[in-house]
Tab-separated table of C-alpha atoms in Angstrom:
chain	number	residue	atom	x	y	z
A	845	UNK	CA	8.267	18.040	31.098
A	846	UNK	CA	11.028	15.450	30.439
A	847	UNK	CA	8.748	12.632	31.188
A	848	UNK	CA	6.212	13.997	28.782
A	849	UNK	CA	8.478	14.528	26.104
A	850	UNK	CA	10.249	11.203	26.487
A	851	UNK	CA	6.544	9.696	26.046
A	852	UNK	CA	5.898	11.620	23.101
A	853	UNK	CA	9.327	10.504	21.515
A	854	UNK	CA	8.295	6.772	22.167
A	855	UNK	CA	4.535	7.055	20.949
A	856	UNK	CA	5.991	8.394	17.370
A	857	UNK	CA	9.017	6.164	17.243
A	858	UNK	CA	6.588	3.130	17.208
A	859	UNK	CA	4.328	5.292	15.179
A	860	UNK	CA	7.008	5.232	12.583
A	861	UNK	CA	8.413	2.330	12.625
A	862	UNK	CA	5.361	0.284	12.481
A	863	UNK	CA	5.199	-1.525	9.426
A	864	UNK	CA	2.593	0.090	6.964
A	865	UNK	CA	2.075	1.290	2.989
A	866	UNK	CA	4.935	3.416	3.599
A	867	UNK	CA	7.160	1.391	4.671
A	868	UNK	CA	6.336	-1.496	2.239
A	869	UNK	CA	6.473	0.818	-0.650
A	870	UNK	CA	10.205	1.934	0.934
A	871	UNK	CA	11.316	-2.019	1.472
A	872	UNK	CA	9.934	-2.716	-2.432
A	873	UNK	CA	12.467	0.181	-4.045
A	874	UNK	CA	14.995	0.109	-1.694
A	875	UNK	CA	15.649	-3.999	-2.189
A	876	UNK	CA	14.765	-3.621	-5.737
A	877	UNK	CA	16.764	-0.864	-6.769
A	878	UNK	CA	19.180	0.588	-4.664
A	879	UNK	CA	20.517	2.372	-1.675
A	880	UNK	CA	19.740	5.337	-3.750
A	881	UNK	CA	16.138	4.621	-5.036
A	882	UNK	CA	15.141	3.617	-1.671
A	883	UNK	CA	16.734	6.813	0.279
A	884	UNK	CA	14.989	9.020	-2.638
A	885	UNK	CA	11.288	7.392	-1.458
A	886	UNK	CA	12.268	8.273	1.857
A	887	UNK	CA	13.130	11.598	1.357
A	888	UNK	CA	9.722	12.024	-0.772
A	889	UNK	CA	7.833	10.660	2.258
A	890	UNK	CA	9.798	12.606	5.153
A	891	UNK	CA	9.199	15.901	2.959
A	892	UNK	CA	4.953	15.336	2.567
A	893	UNK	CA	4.935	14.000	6.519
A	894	UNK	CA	6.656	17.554	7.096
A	895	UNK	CA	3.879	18.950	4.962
A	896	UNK	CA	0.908	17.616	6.898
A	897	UNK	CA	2.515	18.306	10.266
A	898	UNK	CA	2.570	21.631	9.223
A	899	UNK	CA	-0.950	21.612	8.134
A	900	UNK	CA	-1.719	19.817	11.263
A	901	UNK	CA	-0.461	22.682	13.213
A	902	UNK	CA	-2.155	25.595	11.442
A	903	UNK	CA	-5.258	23.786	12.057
A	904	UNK	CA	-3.761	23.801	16.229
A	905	UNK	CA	-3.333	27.501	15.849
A	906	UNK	CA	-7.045	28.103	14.083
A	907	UNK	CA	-4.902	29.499	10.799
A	908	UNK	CA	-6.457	27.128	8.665
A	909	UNK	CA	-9.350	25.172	8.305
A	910	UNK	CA	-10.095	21.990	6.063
A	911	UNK	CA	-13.236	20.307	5.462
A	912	UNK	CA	-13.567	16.353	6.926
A	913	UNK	CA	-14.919	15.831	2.989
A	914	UNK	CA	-12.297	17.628	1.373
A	915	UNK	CA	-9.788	15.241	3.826
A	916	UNK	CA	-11.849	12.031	2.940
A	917	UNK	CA	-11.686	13.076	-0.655
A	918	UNK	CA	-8.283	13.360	-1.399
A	919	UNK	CA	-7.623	10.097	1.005
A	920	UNK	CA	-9.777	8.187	-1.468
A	921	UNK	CA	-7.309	9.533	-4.146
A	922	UNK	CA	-4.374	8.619	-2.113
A	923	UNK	CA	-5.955	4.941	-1.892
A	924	UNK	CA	-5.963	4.858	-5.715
A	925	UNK	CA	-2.490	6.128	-6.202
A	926	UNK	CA	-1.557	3.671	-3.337
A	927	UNK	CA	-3.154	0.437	-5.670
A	928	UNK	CA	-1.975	2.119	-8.622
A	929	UNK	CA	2.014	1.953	-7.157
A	930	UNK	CA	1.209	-1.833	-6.126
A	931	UNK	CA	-0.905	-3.441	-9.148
A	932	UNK	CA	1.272	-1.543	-11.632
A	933	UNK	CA	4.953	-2.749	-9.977
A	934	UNK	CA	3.392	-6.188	-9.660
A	935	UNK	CA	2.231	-6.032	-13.660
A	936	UNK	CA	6.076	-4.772	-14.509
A	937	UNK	CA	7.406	-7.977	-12.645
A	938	UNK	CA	5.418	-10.649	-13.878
A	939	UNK	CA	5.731	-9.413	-17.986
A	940	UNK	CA	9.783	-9.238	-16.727
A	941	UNK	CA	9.070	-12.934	-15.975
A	942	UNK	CA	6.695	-13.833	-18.719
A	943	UNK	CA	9.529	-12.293	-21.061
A	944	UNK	CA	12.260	-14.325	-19.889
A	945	UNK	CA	10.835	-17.158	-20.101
A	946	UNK	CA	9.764	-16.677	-23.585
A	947	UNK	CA	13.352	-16.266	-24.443
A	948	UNK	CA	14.378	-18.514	-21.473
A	949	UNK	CA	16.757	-16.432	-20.078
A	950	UNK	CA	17.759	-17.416	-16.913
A	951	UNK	CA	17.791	-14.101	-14.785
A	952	UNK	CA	16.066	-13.509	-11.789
A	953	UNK	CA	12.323	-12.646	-11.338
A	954	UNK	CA	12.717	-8.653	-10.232
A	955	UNK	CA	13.066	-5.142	-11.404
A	956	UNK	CA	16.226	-4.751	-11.826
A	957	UNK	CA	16.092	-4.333	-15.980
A	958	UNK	CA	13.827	-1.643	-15.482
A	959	UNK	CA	15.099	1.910	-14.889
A	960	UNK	CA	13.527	3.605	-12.383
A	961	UNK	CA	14.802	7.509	-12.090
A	962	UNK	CA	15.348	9.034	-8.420
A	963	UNK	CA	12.552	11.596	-9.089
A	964	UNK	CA	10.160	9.088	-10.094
A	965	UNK	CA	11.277	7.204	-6.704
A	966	UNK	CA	11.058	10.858	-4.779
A	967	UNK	CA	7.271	11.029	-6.393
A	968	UNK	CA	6.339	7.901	-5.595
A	969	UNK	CA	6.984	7.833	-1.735
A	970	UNK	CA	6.475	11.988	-1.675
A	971	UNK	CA	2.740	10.982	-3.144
A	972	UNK	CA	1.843	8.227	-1.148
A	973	UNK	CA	2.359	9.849	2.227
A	974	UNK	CA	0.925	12.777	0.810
A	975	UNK	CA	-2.268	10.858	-0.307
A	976	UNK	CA	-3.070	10.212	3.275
A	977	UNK	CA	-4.382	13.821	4.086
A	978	UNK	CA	-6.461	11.813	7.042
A	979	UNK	CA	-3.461	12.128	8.916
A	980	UNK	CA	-3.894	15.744	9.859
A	981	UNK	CA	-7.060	14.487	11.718
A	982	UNK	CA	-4.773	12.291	14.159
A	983	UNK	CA	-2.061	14.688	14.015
A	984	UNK	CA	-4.130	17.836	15.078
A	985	UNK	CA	-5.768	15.572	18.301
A	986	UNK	CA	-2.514	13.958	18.617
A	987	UNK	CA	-0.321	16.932	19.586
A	988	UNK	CA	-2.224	18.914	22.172
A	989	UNK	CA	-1.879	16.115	24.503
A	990	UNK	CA	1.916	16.823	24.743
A	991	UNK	CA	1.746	20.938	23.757
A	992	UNK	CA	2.617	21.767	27.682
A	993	UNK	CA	6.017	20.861	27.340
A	994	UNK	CA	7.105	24.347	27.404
A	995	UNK	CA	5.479	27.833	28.655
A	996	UNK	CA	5.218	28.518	25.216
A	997	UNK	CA	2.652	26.650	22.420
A	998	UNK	CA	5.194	27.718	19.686
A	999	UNK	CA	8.245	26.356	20.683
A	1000	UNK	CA	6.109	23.139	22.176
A	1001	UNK	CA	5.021	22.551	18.810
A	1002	UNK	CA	8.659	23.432	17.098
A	1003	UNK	CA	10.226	20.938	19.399
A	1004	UNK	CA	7.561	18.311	19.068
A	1005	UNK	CA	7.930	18.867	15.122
A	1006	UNK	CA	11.192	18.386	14.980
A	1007	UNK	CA	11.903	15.205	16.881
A	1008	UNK	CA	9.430	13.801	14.648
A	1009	UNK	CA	10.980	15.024	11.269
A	1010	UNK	CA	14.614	13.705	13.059
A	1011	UNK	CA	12.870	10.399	14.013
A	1012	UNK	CA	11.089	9.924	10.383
A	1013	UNK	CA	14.136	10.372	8.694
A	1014	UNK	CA	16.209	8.451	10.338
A	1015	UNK	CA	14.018	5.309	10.772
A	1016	UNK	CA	12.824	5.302	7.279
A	1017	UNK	CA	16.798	5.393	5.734
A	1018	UNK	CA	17.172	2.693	8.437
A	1019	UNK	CA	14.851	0.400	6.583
A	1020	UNK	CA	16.538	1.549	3.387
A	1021	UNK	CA	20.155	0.542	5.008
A	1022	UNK	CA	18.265	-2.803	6.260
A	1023	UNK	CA	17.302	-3.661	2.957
A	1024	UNK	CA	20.886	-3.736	1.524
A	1025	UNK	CA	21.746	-6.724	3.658
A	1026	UNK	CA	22.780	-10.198	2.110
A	1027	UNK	CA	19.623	-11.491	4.052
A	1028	UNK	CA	17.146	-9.333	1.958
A	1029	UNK	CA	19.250	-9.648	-1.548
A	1030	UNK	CA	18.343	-13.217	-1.291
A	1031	UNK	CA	14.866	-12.995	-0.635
A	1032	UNK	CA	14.889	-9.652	-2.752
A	1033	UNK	CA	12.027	-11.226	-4.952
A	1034	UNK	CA	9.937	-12.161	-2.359
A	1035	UNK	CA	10.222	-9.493	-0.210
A	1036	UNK	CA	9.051	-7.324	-4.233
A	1037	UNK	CA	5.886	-9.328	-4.051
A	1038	UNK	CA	4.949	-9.460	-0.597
A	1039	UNK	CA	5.202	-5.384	-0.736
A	1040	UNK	CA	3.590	-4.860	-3.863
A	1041	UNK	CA	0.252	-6.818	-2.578
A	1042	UNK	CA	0.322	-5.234	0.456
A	1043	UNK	CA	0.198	-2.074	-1.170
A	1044	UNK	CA	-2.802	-3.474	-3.371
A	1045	UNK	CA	-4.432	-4.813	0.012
A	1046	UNK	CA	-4.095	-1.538	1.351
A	1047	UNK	CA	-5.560	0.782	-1.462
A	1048	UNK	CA	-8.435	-1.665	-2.080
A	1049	UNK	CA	-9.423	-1.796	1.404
A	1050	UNK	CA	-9.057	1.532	2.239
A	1051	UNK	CA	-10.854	2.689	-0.497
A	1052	UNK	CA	-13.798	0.280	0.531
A	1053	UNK	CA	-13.603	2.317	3.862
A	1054	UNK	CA	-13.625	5.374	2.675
A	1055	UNK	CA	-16.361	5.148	0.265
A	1056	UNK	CA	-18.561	3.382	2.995
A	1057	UNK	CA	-17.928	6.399	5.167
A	1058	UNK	CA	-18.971	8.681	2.756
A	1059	UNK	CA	-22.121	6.434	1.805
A	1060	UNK	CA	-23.397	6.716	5.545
């Protein structure tokens, strides 16, 4: 049992931590804006990863069942809202610059003149984990292969839940603590652009996957 569990703790630690949308869109409002922005995003995404592990389990215990086209349906919305987050940061940034050099202001190329509100930041990363309903697919085959843990499919699934909520949240407010190093203030601007496109990249081409799924 220990040596199962320790796998499973080490499959979704890397799971986690693997850079992705999430963790780009994280980086981008935590060097940005804040400690505080960037912990809000977190908290958005830890709360809607909580929401499809529970899904993922009601599936497990046959309380619930969703539709593959439903799943594929809302993951194509979740690939707009993801471009959406990316295009429409990277459109704030370059007016920001186009505007300063009008007036030829010498302040730096980032976000900081625009507000961003800690719900809008709790939205943000709450509905781009959320727009990724495909998860529950990999979540509901993912967990039975470590469900013997225990006597008991219940508390299996309670403990396997719960060392993932413990590792999402703290991994993600470790990037967010990352990001407030001198290393990343410096590059701050850089590291806003390189996040924003990959959040473009990743809504364009995984809406180009989706709808060639659906086309087949």
């Amino acid at each position: 049992m220990i040596e199962l569990l320790l796998t499973y703790t080490l499959a979704v630690f890397l799971l986690i931590i693997t850079p992705g949308p999430v963790i780009a869109l994280i980086i981008r409002n935590a060097s940005l804006y804040g400690f505080k922005t960037g912990f809000f995003t977190s908290i958005g995404v830890n709360l809607a990863s909580l929401i499809l592990l529970i899904t993922a389990i009601a599936i497990i215990l046959g309380i619930l069942k969703v539709s593959p086209l439903i799943l594929s349906l809302l993951s194509l919305l979740g690939c707009v809202f993801i471009f959406y987050l990316g295009a429409s940061s990277l459109y704030h940034t370059f007016k920001s610059y186009k505007n300063q050099l009008s007036s030829k202001i010498p302040t730096p190329l980032n976000e900081k003149n625009v507000k961003k509100t800690l719900t809008s930041s709790f939205l943000e990363g709450f509905g781009l984990a959320i727009g990724n309903p495909k998860d529950i697919i990999f979540l509901v085959a993912f967990f039975p292969q470590f469900i013997h843990i225990t006597n008991s499919i219940t508390l299996s699934l309670s403990i396997l839940v719960t060392i993932w909520v413990i590792l999402d949240v703290g991994i993600l407010v470790g990037y967010v603590l990352l990001t407030q190093k001198a290393i990343f203030f410096k590059y701050q601007n850089i590291i806003g652009l390189m996040s924003n496109i990959i959040l473009i990249f990743v809504g364009v081409f995984g809406g180009y996957y989706l709808l060639h799924s659906l086309s087949l």
